[in-house]
């Protein structure tokens, strides 16, 4: 007689544990802390950046959607806008060895020089640990963390999901708008949007 309630409880706790283990970071909640190898040979630790606004950009230089935003100069412009506001811009590369977009530090630095990109640094996340911690699914995809360590934005770069560079000028640029809201001391109006692009090339 008691088998059904016990089975129900077992299923409930399994689902609860699975949900917690796979919970993605939420806007208005503390951003997950991480530490990762940097393309410049050092280590990037998010806790060390407390007191600064941080943008995380998941990227894959071989992804057509990423190429659209770099070849149009869109992301380079956003990086300059962020730097002018004292915002720390970090690229994160979660492509696994052998997968599209995987690079070593030297290749990552060379790609940025060739594109005129100016991130503060590039985090090499070949194990995918940081990407999975943030629930990153696409390239490009963005997360913004405020000086108190709270996630204030998660989502895409703009409103037109295409690989056409001509769409950049017509799209609503969510990152530029978020930076303007932050500069004016206002909450980010659109704090959660849908990312688009290539899937993150995790191992497996």
mmCIF file with all atom_site columns, C-alpha atoms in Angstrom:
data_model
loop_
_atom_site.group_PDB
_atom_site.id
_atom_site.type_symbol
_atom_site.label_atom_id
_atom_site.label_alt_id
_atom_site.label_comp_id
_atom_site.label_asym_id
_atom_site.label_entity_id
_atom_site.label_seq_id
_atom_site.pdbx_PDB_ins_code
_atom_site.Cartn_x
_atom_site.Cartn_y
_atom_site.Cartn_z
_atom_site.occupancy
_atom_site.B_iso_or_equiv
_atom_site.pdbx_formal_charge
_atom_site.auth_seq_id
_atom_site.auth_comp_id
_atom_site.auth_asym_id
_atom_site.auth_atom_id
_atom_site.pdbx_PDB_model_num
ATOM 1   C CA . UNK A 1 1   ? 0.000  0.000  0.000   1.00 0.00 ? 1   UNK A CA 1
ATOM 2   C CA . UNK A 1 2   ? 2.839  2.350  0.700   1.00 0.00 ? 2   UNK A CA 1
ATOM 3   C CA . UNK A 1 3   ? 4.794  1.655  -2.454  1.00 0.00 ? 3   UNK A CA 1
ATOM 4   C CA . UNK A 1 4   ? 3.057  4.316  -4.556  1.00 0.00 ? 4   UNK A CA 1
ATOM 5   C CA . UNK A 1 5   ? 3.804  7.286  -2.198  1.00 0.00 ? 5   UNK A CA 1
ATOM 6   C CA . UNK A 1 6   ? 7.407  6.126  -1.824  1.00 0.00 ? 6   UNK A CA 1
ATOM 7   C CA . UNK A 1 7   ? 7.779  5.854  -5.581  1.00 0.00 ? 7   UNK A CA 1
ATOM 8   C CA . UNK A 1 8   ? 6.227  9.320  -5.997  1.00 0.00 ? 8   UNK A CA 1
ATOM 9   C CA . UNK A 1 9   ? 8.660  10.838 -3.499  1.00 0.00 ? 9   UNK A CA 1
ATOM 10  C CA . UNK A 1 10  ? 11.620 9.151  -5.188  1.00 0.00 ? 10  UNK A CA 1
ATOM 11  C CA . UNK A 1 11  ? 10.591 10.571 -8.563  1.00 0.00 ? 11  UNK A CA 1
ATOM 12  C CA . UNK A 1 12  ? 9.993  14.020 -7.043  1.00 0.00 ? 12  UNK A CA 1
ATOM 13  C CA . UNK A 1 13  ? 13.439 14.199 -5.447  1.00 0.00 ? 13  UNK A CA 1
ATOM 14  C CA . UNK A 1 14  ? 15.104 12.906 -8.621  1.00 0.00 ? 14  UNK A CA 1
ATOM 15  C CA . UNK A 1 15  ? 13.434 15.613 -10.714 1.00 0.00 ? 15  UNK A CA 1
ATOM 16  C CA . UNK A 1 16  ? 14.281 18.272 -8.107  1.00 0.00 ? 16  UNK A CA 1
ATOM 17  C CA . UNK A 1 17  ? 17.933 17.207 -7.950  1.00 0.00 ? 17  UNK A CA 1
ATOM 18  C CA . UNK A 1 18  ? 18.161 17.105 -11.754 1.00 0.00 ? 18  UNK A CA 1
ATOM 19  C CA . UNK A 1 19  ? 16.666 20.603 -12.016 1.00 0.00 ? 19  UNK A CA 1
ATOM 20  C CA . UNK A 1 20  ? 19.071 22.075 -9.464  1.00 0.00 ? 20  UNK A CA 1
ATOM 21  C CA . UNK A 1 21  ? 22.077 20.418 -11.109 1.00 0.00 ? 21  UNK A CA 1
ATOM 22  C CA . UNK A 1 22  ? 21.085 21.831 -14.484 1.00 0.00 ? 22  UNK A CA 1
ATOM 23  C CA . UNK A 1 23  ? 19.874 25.227 -13.329 1.00 0.00 ? 23  UNK A CA 1
ATOM 24  C CA . UNK A 1 24  ? 21.025 28.051 -15.555 1.00 0.00 ? 24  UNK A CA 1
ATOM 25  C CA . UNK A 1 25  ? 22.073 31.388 -14.088 1.00 0.00 ? 25  UNK A CA 1
ATOM 26  C CA . UNK A 1 26  ? 19.164 33.759 -13.713 1.00 0.00 ? 26  UNK A CA 1
ATOM 27  C CA . UNK A 1 27  ? 18.990 37.501 -14.231 1.00 0.00 ? 27  UNK A CA 1
ATOM 28  C CA . UNK A 1 28  ? 19.028 39.409 -10.914 1.00 0.00 ? 28  UNK A CA 1
ATOM 29  C CA . UNK A 1 29  ? 20.825 36.482 -9.238  1.00 0.00 ? 29  UNK A CA 1
ATOM 30  C CA . UNK A 1 30  ? 24.560 36.140 -8.447  1.00 0.00 ? 30  UNK A CA 1
ATOM 31  C CA . UNK A 1 31  ? 26.552 35.165 -11.527 1.00 0.00 ? 31  UNK A CA 1
ATOM 32  C CA . UNK A 1 32  ? 28.405 31.835 -11.243 1.00 0.00 ? 32  UNK A CA 1
ATOM 33  C CA . UNK A 1 33  ? 32.037 32.297 -10.313 1.00 0.00 ? 33  UNK A CA 1
ATOM 34  C CA . UNK A 1 34  ? 34.698 30.748 -12.524 1.00 0.00 ? 34  UNK A CA 1
ATOM 35  C CA . UNK A 1 35  ? 38.398 30.681 -13.180 1.00 0.00 ? 35  UNK A CA 1
ATOM 36  C CA . UNK A 1 36  ? 39.892 29.830 -16.554 1.00 0.00 ? 36  UNK A CA 1
ATOM 37  C CA . UNK A 1 37  ? 43.031 29.853 -18.675 1.00 0.00 ? 37  UNK A CA 1
ATOM 38  C CA . UNK A 1 38  ? 43.500 33.088 -20.595 1.00 0.00 ? 38  UNK A CA 1
ATOM 39  C CA . UNK A 1 39  ? 44.814 33.471 -24.137 1.00 0.00 ? 39  UNK A CA 1
ATOM 40  C CA . UNK A 1 40  ? 47.582 35.733 -22.826 1.00 0.00 ? 40  UNK A CA 1
ATOM 41  C CA . UNK A 1 41  ? 48.927 32.878 -20.699 1.00 0.00 ? 41  UNK A CA 1
ATOM 42  C CA . UNK A 1 42  ? 47.462 34.037 -17.421 1.00 0.00 ? 42  UNK A CA 1
ATOM 43  C CA . UNK A 1 43  ? 44.318 33.092 -15.545 1.00 0.00 ? 43  UNK A CA 1
ATOM 44  C CA . UNK A 1 44  ? 41.031 34.953 -15.505 1.00 0.00 ? 44  UNK A CA 1
ATOM 45  C CA . UNK A 1 45  ? 39.100 34.731 -12.249 1.00 0.00 ? 45  UNK A CA 1
ATOM 46  C CA . UNK A 1 46  ? 35.684 36.356 -12.133 1.00 0.00 ? 46  UNK A CA 1
ATOM 47  C CA . UNK A 1 47  ? 35.932 37.040 -8.402  1.00 0.00 ? 47  UNK A CA 1
ATOM 48  C CA . UNK A 1 48  ? 38.988 39.224 -9.081  1.00 0.00 ? 48  UNK A CA 1
ATOM 49  C CA . UNK A 1 49  ? 36.816 41.466 -11.266 1.00 0.00 ? 49  UNK A CA 1
ATOM 50  C CA . UNK A 1 50  ? 34.319 42.267 -8.512  1.00 0.00 ? 50  UNK A CA 1
ATOM 51  C CA . UNK A 1 51  ? 33.661 46.002 -8.570  1.00 0.00 ? 51  UNK A CA 1
ATOM 52  C CA . UNK A 1 52  ? 33.601 46.136 -12.372 1.00 0.00 ? 52  UNK A CA 1
ATOM 53  C CA . UNK A 1 53  ? 30.937 45.445 -14.960 1.00 0.00 ? 53  UNK A CA 1
ATOM 54  C CA . UNK A 1 54  ? 31.880 42.364 -16.995 1.00 0.00 ? 54  UNK A CA 1
ATOM 55  C CA . UNK A 1 55  ? 30.589 41.203 -20.374 1.00 0.00 ? 55  UNK A CA 1
ATOM 56  C CA . UNK A 1 56  ? 31.029 37.544 -21.319 1.00 0.00 ? 56  UNK A CA 1
ATOM 57  C CA . UNK A 1 57  ? 30.903 36.890 -25.071 1.00 0.00 ? 57  UNK A CA 1
ATOM 58  C CA . UNK A 1 58  ? 30.711 33.253 -26.141 1.00 0.00 ? 58  UNK A CA 1
ATOM 59  C CA . UNK A 1 59  ? 32.408 33.059 -29.502 1.00 0.00 ? 59  UNK A CA 1
ATOM 60  C CA . UNK A 1 60  ? 33.614 30.726 -32.262 1.00 0.00 ? 60  UNK A CA 1
ATOM 61  C CA . UNK A 1 61  ? 35.558 32.477 -35.022 1.00 0.00 ? 61  UNK A CA 1
ATOM 62  C CA . UNK A 1 62  ? 34.473 29.887 -37.611 1.00 0.00 ? 62  UNK A CA 1
ATOM 63  C CA . UNK A 1 63  ? 30.740 30.275 -36.933 1.00 0.00 ? 63  UNK A CA 1
ATOM 64  C CA . UNK A 1 64  ? 28.989 32.185 -39.789 1.00 0.00 ? 64  UNK A CA 1
ATOM 65  C CA . UNK A 1 65  ? 26.864 34.129 -37.285 1.00 0.00 ? 65  UNK A CA 1
ATOM 66  C CA . UNK A 1 66  ? 29.978 35.254 -35.419 1.00 0.00 ? 66  UNK A CA 1
ATOM 67  C CA . UNK A 1 67  ? 31.703 36.130 -38.694 1.00 0.00 ? 67  UNK A CA 1
ATOM 68  C CA . UNK A 1 68  ? 28.738 38.348 -39.600 1.00 0.00 ? 68  UNK A CA 1
ATOM 69  C CA . UNK A 1 69  ? 29.206 40.477 -36.509 1.00 0.00 ? 69  UNK A CA 1
ATOM 70  C CA . UNK A 1 70  ? 33.001 40.679 -36.748 1.00 0.00 ? 70  UNK A CA 1
ATOM 71  C CA . UNK A 1 71  ? 33.210 41.240 -40.512 1.00 0.00 ? 71  UNK A CA 1
ATOM 72  C CA . UNK A 1 72  ? 30.645 44.044 -40.211 1.00 0.00 ? 72  UNK A CA 1
ATOM 73  C CA . UNK A 1 73  ? 32.625 45.605 -37.356 1.00 0.00 ? 73  UNK A CA 1
ATOM 74  C CA . UNK A 1 74  ? 29.617 45.320 -35.039 1.00 0.00 ? 74  UNK A CA 1
ATOM 75  C CA . UNK A 1 75  ? 31.322 43.508 -32.176 1.00 0.00 ? 75  UNK A CA 1
ATOM 76  C CA . UNK A 1 76  ? 34.470 45.626 -32.442 1.00 0.00 ? 76  UNK A CA 1
ATOM 77  C CA . UNK A 1 77  ? 32.235 48.702 -32.054 1.00 0.00 ? 77  UNK A CA 1
ATOM 78  C CA . UNK A 1 78  ? 30.534 47.218 -29.014 1.00 0.00 ? 78  UNK A CA 1
ATOM 79  C CA . UNK A 1 79  ? 33.912 46.398 -27.467 1.00 0.00 ? 79  UNK A CA 1
ATOM 80  C CA . UNK A 1 80  ? 34.987 50.017 -27.868 1.00 0.00 ? 80  UNK A CA 1
ATOM 81  C CA . UNK A 1 81  ? 31.683 51.234 -26.410 1.00 0.00 ? 81  UNK A CA 1
ATOM 82  C CA . UNK A 1 82  ? 32.193 48.931 -23.429 1.00 0.00 ? 82  UNK A CA 1
ATOM 83  C CA . UNK A 1 83  ? 35.828 49.943 -22.918 1.00 0.00 ? 83  UNK A CA 1
ATOM 84  C CA . UNK A 1 84  ? 34.850 53.628 -22.935 1.00 0.00 ? 84  UNK A CA 1
ATOM 85  C CA . UNK A 1 85  ? 32.537 52.857 -20.006 1.00 0.00 ? 85  UNK A CA 1
ATOM 86  C CA . UNK A 1 86  ? 35.200 50.916 -18.118 1.00 0.00 ? 86  UNK A CA 1
ATOM 87  C CA . UNK A 1 87  ? 33.466 47.596 -18.791 1.00 0.00 ? 87  UNK A CA 1
ATOM 88  C CA . UNK A 1 88  ? 35.636 44.461 -18.897 1.00 0.00 ? 88  UNK A CA 1
ATOM 89  C CA . UNK A 1 89  ? 34.907 42.450 -22.067 1.00 0.00 ? 89  UNK A CA 1
ATOM 90  C CA . UNK A 1 90  ? 35.846 38.775 -21.962 1.00 0.00 ? 90  UNK A CA 1
ATOM 91  C CA . UNK A 1 91  ? 35.547 36.393 -24.883 1.00 0.00 ? 91  UNK A CA 1
ATOM 92  C CA . UNK A 1 92  ? 34.896 32.781 -23.877 1.00 0.00 ? 92  UNK A CA 1
ATOM 93  C CA . UNK A 1 93  ? 35.705 29.933 -26.282 1.00 0.00 ? 93  UNK A CA 1
ATOM 94  C CA . UNK A 1 94  ? 34.123 26.628 -25.252 1.00 0.00 ? 94  UNK A CA 1
ATOM 95  C CA . UNK A 1 95  ? 34.906 24.713 -28.456 1.00 0.00 ? 95  UNK A CA 1
ATOM 96  C CA . UNK A 1 96  ? 36.518 21.389 -27.604 1.00 0.00 ? 96  UNK A CA 1
ATOM 97  C CA . UNK A 1 97  ? 39.705 20.110 -29.280 1.00 0.00 ? 97  UNK A CA 1
ATOM 98  C CA . UNK A 1 98  ? 38.873 18.876 -32.779 1.00 0.00 ? 98  UNK A CA 1
ATOM 99  C CA . UNK A 1 99  ? 35.639 20.881 -32.870 1.00 0.00 ? 99  UNK A CA 1
ATOM 100 C CA . UNK A 1 100 ? 34.813 23.959 -34.943 1.00 0.00 ? 100 UNK A CA 1
ATOM 101 C CA . UNK A 1 101 ? 36.235 27.086 -33.359 1.00 0.00 ? 101 UNK A CA 1
ATOM 102 C CA . UNK A 1 102 ? 38.784 25.408 -31.107 1.00 0.00 ? 102 UNK A CA 1
ATOM 103 C CA . UNK A 1 103 ? 41.919 27.541 -30.774 1.00 0.00 ? 103 UNK A CA 1
ATOM 104 C CA . UNK A 1 104 ? 44.978 27.840 -28.616 1.00 0.00 ? 104 UNK A CA 1
ATOM 105 C CA . UNK A 1 105 ? 45.941 31.125 -27.023 1.00 0.00 ? 105 UNK A CA 1
ATOM 106 C CA . UNK A 1 106 ? 48.245 32.265 -29.806 1.00 0.00 ? 106 UNK A CA 1
ATOM 107 C CA . UNK A 1 107 ? 45.624 31.609 -32.485 1.00 0.00 ? 107 UNK A CA 1
ATOM 108 C CA . UNK A 1 108 ? 42.964 33.435 -30.468 1.00 0.00 ? 108 UNK A CA 1
ATOM 109 C CA . UNK A 1 109 ? 45.201 36.492 -30.081 1.00 0.00 ? 109 UNK A CA 1
ATOM 110 C CA . UNK A 1 110 ? 46.138 36.442 -33.777 1.00 0.00 ? 110 UNK A CA 1
ATOM 111 C CA . UNK A 1 111 ? 42.464 36.238 -34.829 1.00 0.00 ? 111 UNK A CA 1
ATOM 112 C CA . UNK A 1 112 ? 41.606 39.255 -32.713 1.00 0.00 ? 112 UNK A CA 1
ATOM 113 C CA . UNK A 1 113 ? 44.492 41.292 -34.126 1.00 0.00 ? 113 UNK A CA 1
ATOM 114 C CA . UNK A 1 114 ? 43.438 40.447 -37.678 1.00 0.00 ? 114 UNK A CA 1
ATOM 115 C CA . UNK A 1 115 ? 39.816 41.432 -36.945 1.00 0.00 ? 115 UNK A CA 1
ATOM 116 C CA . UNK A 1 116 ? 40.684 44.572 -35.017 1.00 0.00 ? 116 UNK A CA 1
ATOM 117 C CA . UNK A 1 117 ? 38.944 43.124 -31.974 1.00 0.00 ? 117 UNK A CA 1
ATOM 118 C CA . UNK A 1 118 ? 39.864 44.461 -28.550 1.00 0.00 ? 118 UNK A CA 1
ATOM 119 C CA . UNK A 1 119 ? 38.480 42.239 -25.769 1.00 0.00 ? 119 UNK A CA 1
ATOM 120 C CA . UNK A 1 120 ? 40.142 42.640 -22.397 1.00 0.00 ? 120 UNK A CA 1
ATOM 121 C CA . UNK A 1 121 ? 41.031 38.959 -22.621 1.00 0.00 ? 121 UNK A CA 1
ATOM 122 C CA . UNK A 1 122 ? 39.971 35.591 -24.034 1.00 0.00 ? 122 UNK A CA 1
ATOM 123 C CA . UNK A 1 123 ? 39.131 32.661 -21.770 1.00 0.00 ? 123 UNK A CA 1
ATOM 124 C CA . UNK A 1 124 ? 39.971 29.227 -23.216 1.00 0.00 ? 124 UNK A CA 1
ATOM 125 C CA . UNK A 1 125 ? 37.262 26.858 -21.997 1.00 0.00 ? 125 UNK A CA 1
ATOM 126 C CA . UNK A 1 126 ? 38.037 23.722 -23.998 1.00 0.00 ? 126 UNK A CA 1
ATOM 127 C CA . UNK A 1 127 ? 36.500 21.444 -21.345 1.00 0.00 ? 127 UNK A CA 1
ATOM 128 C CA . UNK A 1 128 ? 33.241 23.375 -21.604 1.00 0.00 ? 128 UNK A CA 1
ATOM 129 C CA . UNK A 1 129 ? 33.058 23.727 -17.828 1.00 0.00 ? 129 UNK A CA 1
ATOM 130 C CA . UNK A 1 130 ? 32.427 27.483 -17.874 1.00 0.00 ? 130 UNK A CA 1
ATOM 131 C CA . UNK A 1 131 ? 30.041 27.269 -20.799 1.00 0.00 ? 131 UNK A CA 1
ATOM 132 C CA . UNK A 1 132 ? 27.937 24.631 -19.074 1.00 0.00 ? 132 UNK A CA 1
ATOM 133 C CA . UNK A 1 133 ? 28.065 26.583 -15.818 1.00 0.00 ? 133 UNK A CA 1
ATOM 134 C CA . UNK A 1 134 ? 26.395 29.482 -17.630 1.00 0.00 ? 134 UNK A CA 1
ATOM 135 C CA . UNK A 1 135 ? 24.175 27.331 -19.823 1.00 0.00 ? 135 UNK A CA 1
ATOM 136 C CA . UNK A 1 136 ? 25.751 28.857 -22.930 1.00 0.00 ? 136 UNK A CA 1
ATOM 137 C CA . UNK A 1 137 ? 24.125 27.374 -26.027 1.00 0.00 ? 137 UNK A CA 1
ATOM 138 C CA . UNK A 1 138 ? 25.083 29.633 -28.901 1.00 0.00 ? 138 UNK A CA 1
ATOM 139 C CA . UNK A 1 139 ? 27.806 31.687 -30.489 1.00 0.00 ? 139 UNK A CA 1
ATOM 140 C CA . UNK A 1 140 ? 27.509 34.575 -30.229 1.00 0.00 ? 140 UNK A CA 1
ATOM 141 C CA . UNK A 1 141 ? 25.835 34.733 -26.810 1.00 0.00 ? 141 UNK A CA 1
ATOM 142 C CA . UNK A 1 142 ? 26.254 37.302 -24.052 1.00 0.00 ? 142 UNK A CA 1
ATOM 143 C CA . UNK A 1 143 ? 26.053 37.636 -20.289 1.00 0.00 ? 143 UNK A CA 1
ATOM 144 C CA . UNK A 1 144 ? 26.520 40.918 -18.409 1.00 0.00 ? 144 UNK A CA 1
ATOM 145 C CA . UNK A 1 145 ? 27.518 40.963 -14.740 1.00 0.00 ? 145 UNK A CA 1
ATOM 146 C CA . UNK A 1 146 ? 27.294 44.133 -12.662 1.00 0.00 ? 146 UNK A CA 1
ATOM 147 C CA . UNK A 1 147 ? 29.963 45.355 -10.195 1.00 0.00 ? 147 UNK A CA 1
ATOM 148 C CA . UNK A 1 148 ? 28.167 43.546 -7.357  1.00 0.00 ? 148 UNK A CA 1
ATOM 149 C CA . UNK A 1 149 ? 28.538 40.216 -9.169  1.00 0.00 ? 149 UNK A CA 1
ATOM 150 C CA . UNK A 1 150 ? 24.875 39.990 -10.172 1.00 0.00 ? 150 UNK A CA 1
ATOM 151 C CA . UNK A 1 151 ? 23.816 38.812 -13.627 1.00 0.00 ? 151 UNK A CA 1
ATOM 152 C CA . UNK A 1 152 ? 21.923 41.679 -15.268 1.00 0.00 ? 152 UNK A CA 1
ATOM 153 C CA . UNK A 1 153 ? 21.672 40.450 -18.873 1.00 0.00 ? 153 UNK A CA 1
ATOM 154 C CA . UNK A 1 154 ? 21.633 37.144 -20.712 1.00 0.00 ? 154 UNK A CA 1
ATOM 155 C CA . UNK A 1 155 ? 20.838 36.524 -24.340 1.00 0.00 ? 155 UNK A CA 1
ATOM 156 C CA . UNK A 1 156 ? 21.629 37.406 -27.904 1.00 0.00 ? 156 UNK A CA 1
ATOM 157 C CA . UNK A 1 157 ? 23.393 40.235 -29.639 1.00 0.00 ? 157 UNK A CA 1
ATOM 158 C CA . UNK A 1 158 ? 20.476 41.625 -31.617 1.00 0.00 ? 158 UNK A CA 1
ATOM 159 C CA . UNK A 1 159 ? 16.985 41.034 -32.949 1.00 0.00 ? 159 UNK A CA 1
ATOM 160 C CA . UNK A 1 160 ? 17.597 39.630 -36.441 1.00 0.00 ? 160 UNK A CA 1
ATOM 161 C CA . UNK A 1 161 ? 18.750 36.014 -36.525 1.00 0.00 ? 161 UNK A CA 1
ATOM 162 C CA . UNK A 1 162 ? 20.611 35.858 -39.791 1.00 0.00 ? 162 UNK A CA 1
ATOM 163 C CA . UNK A 1 163 ? 24.099 35.607 -41.254 1.00 0.00 ? 163 UNK A CA 1
ATOM 164 C CA . UNK A 1 164 ? 23.538 38.644 -43.518 1.00 0.00 ? 164 UNK A CA 1
ATOM 165 C CA . UNK A 1 165 ? 25.798 41.561 -42.610 1.00 0.00 ? 165 UNK A CA 1
ATOM 166 C CA . UNK A 1 166 ? 23.227 43.959 -44.066 1.00 0.00 ? 166 UNK A CA 1
ATOM 167 C CA . UNK A 1 167 ? 20.893 43.051 -41.194 1.00 0.00 ? 167 UNK A CA 1
ATOM 168 C CA . UNK A 1 168 ? 23.212 44.479 -38.538 1.00 0.00 ? 168 UNK A CA 1
ATOM 169 C CA . UNK A 1 169 ? 22.162 48.071 -39.222 1.00 0.00 ? 169 UNK A CA 1
ATOM 170 C CA . UNK A 1 170 ? 18.448 47.160 -39.221 1.00 0.00 ? 170 UNK A CA 1
ATOM 171 C CA . UNK A 1 171 ? 18.487 45.038 -36.074 1.00 0.00 ? 171 UNK A CA 1
ATOM 172 C CA . UNK A 1 172 ? 17.800 46.149 -32.517 1.00 0.00 ? 172 UNK A CA 1
ATOM 173 C CA . UNK A 1 173 ? 21.201 45.810 -30.868 1.00 0.00 ? 173 UNK A CA 1
ATOM 174 C CA . UNK A 1 174 ? 20.543 44.452 -27.384 1.00 0.00 ? 174 UNK A CA 1
ATOM 175 C CA . UNK A 1 175 ? 24.131 44.842 -26.151 1.00 0.00 ? 175 UNK A CA 1
ATOM 176 C CA . UNK A 1 176 ? 24.451 48.466 -27.221 1.00 0.00 ? 176 UNK A CA 1
ATOM 177 C CA . UNK A 1 177 ? 21.099 49.213 -25.591 1.00 0.00 ? 177 UNK A CA 1
ATOM 178 C CA . UNK A 1 178 ? 22.175 47.440 -22.396 1.00 0.00 ? 178 UNK A CA 1
ATOM 179 C CA . UNK A 1 179 ? 25.407 49.451 -22.254 1.00 0.00 ? 179 UNK A CA 1
ATOM 180 C CA . UNK A 1 180 ? 23.444 52.687 -22.672 1.00 0.00 ? 180 UNK A CA 1
ATOM 181 C CA . UNK A 1 181 ? 21.086 51.697 -19.851 1.00 0.00 ? 181 UNK A CA 1
ATOM 182 C CA . UNK A 1 182 ? 24.058 50.876 -17.607 1.00 0.00 ? 182 UNK A CA 1
ATOM 183 C CA . UNK A 1 183 ? 25.769 54.172 -18.460 1.00 0.00 ? 183 UNK A CA 1
ATOM 184 C CA . UNK A 1 184 ? 22.664 56.088 -17.452 1.00 0.00 ? 184 UNK A CA 1
ATOM 185 C CA . UNK A 1 185 ? 22.329 54.140 -14.213 1.00 0.00 ? 185 UNK A CA 1
ATOM 186 C CA . UNK A 1 186 ? 19.069 52.491 -15.254 1.00 0.00 ? 186 UNK A CA 1
ATOM 187 C CA . UNK A 1 187 ? 18.159 48.804 -15.092 1.00 0.00 ? 187 UNK A CA 1
ATOM 188 C CA . UNK A 1 188 ? 18.588 47.076 -18.430 1.00 0.00 ? 188 UNK A CA 1
ATOM 189 C CA . UNK A 1 189 ? 15.199 47.307 -20.121 1.00 0.00 ? 189 UNK A CA 1
ATOM 190 C CA . UNK A 1 190 ? 15.516 44.046 -22.049 1.00 0.00 ? 190 UNK A CA 1
ATOM 191 C CA . UNK A 1 191 ? 17.496 41.941 -19.609 1.00 0.00 ? 191 UNK A CA 1
ATOM 192 C CA . UNK A 1 192 ? 16.766 38.550 -21.153 1.00 0.00 ? 192 UNK A CA 1
ATOM 193 C CA . UNK A 1 193 ? 16.596 37.856 -24.881 1.00 0.00 ? 193 UNK A CA 1
ATOM 194 C CA . UNK A 1 194 ? 16.805 34.820 -27.120 1.00 0.00 ? 194 UNK A CA 1
ATOM 195 C CA . UNK A 1 195 ? 20.301 34.081 -28.450 1.00 0.00 ? 195 UNK A CA 1
ATOM 196 C CA . UNK A 1 196 ? 20.806 32.844 -31.981 1.00 0.00 ? 196 UNK A CA 1
ATOM 197 C CA . UNK A 1 197 ? 23.773 31.482 -33.902 1.00 0.00 ? 197 UNK A CA 1
ATOM 198 C CA . UNK A 1 198 ? 25.804 28.286 -34.002 1.00 0.00 ? 198 UNK A CA 1
ATOM 199 C CA . UNK A 1 199 ? 25.564 25.750 -31.220 1.00 0.00 ? 199 UNK A CA 1
ATOM 200 C CA . UNK A 1 200 ? 28.449 25.795 -28.767 1.00 0.00 ? 200 UNK A CA 1
ATOM 201 C CA . UNK A 1 201 ? 30.805 23.015 -29.854 1.00 0.00 ? 201 UNK A CA 1
ATOM 202 C CA . UNK A 1 202 ? 31.194 21.155 -26.575 1.00 0.00 ? 202 UNK A CA 1
ATOM 203 C CA . UNK A 1 203 ? 33.102 17.892 -26.320 1.00 0.00 ? 203 UNK A CA 1
ATOM 204 C CA . UNK A 1 204 ? 31.133 14.705 -26.903 1.00 0.00 ? 204 UNK A CA 1
#
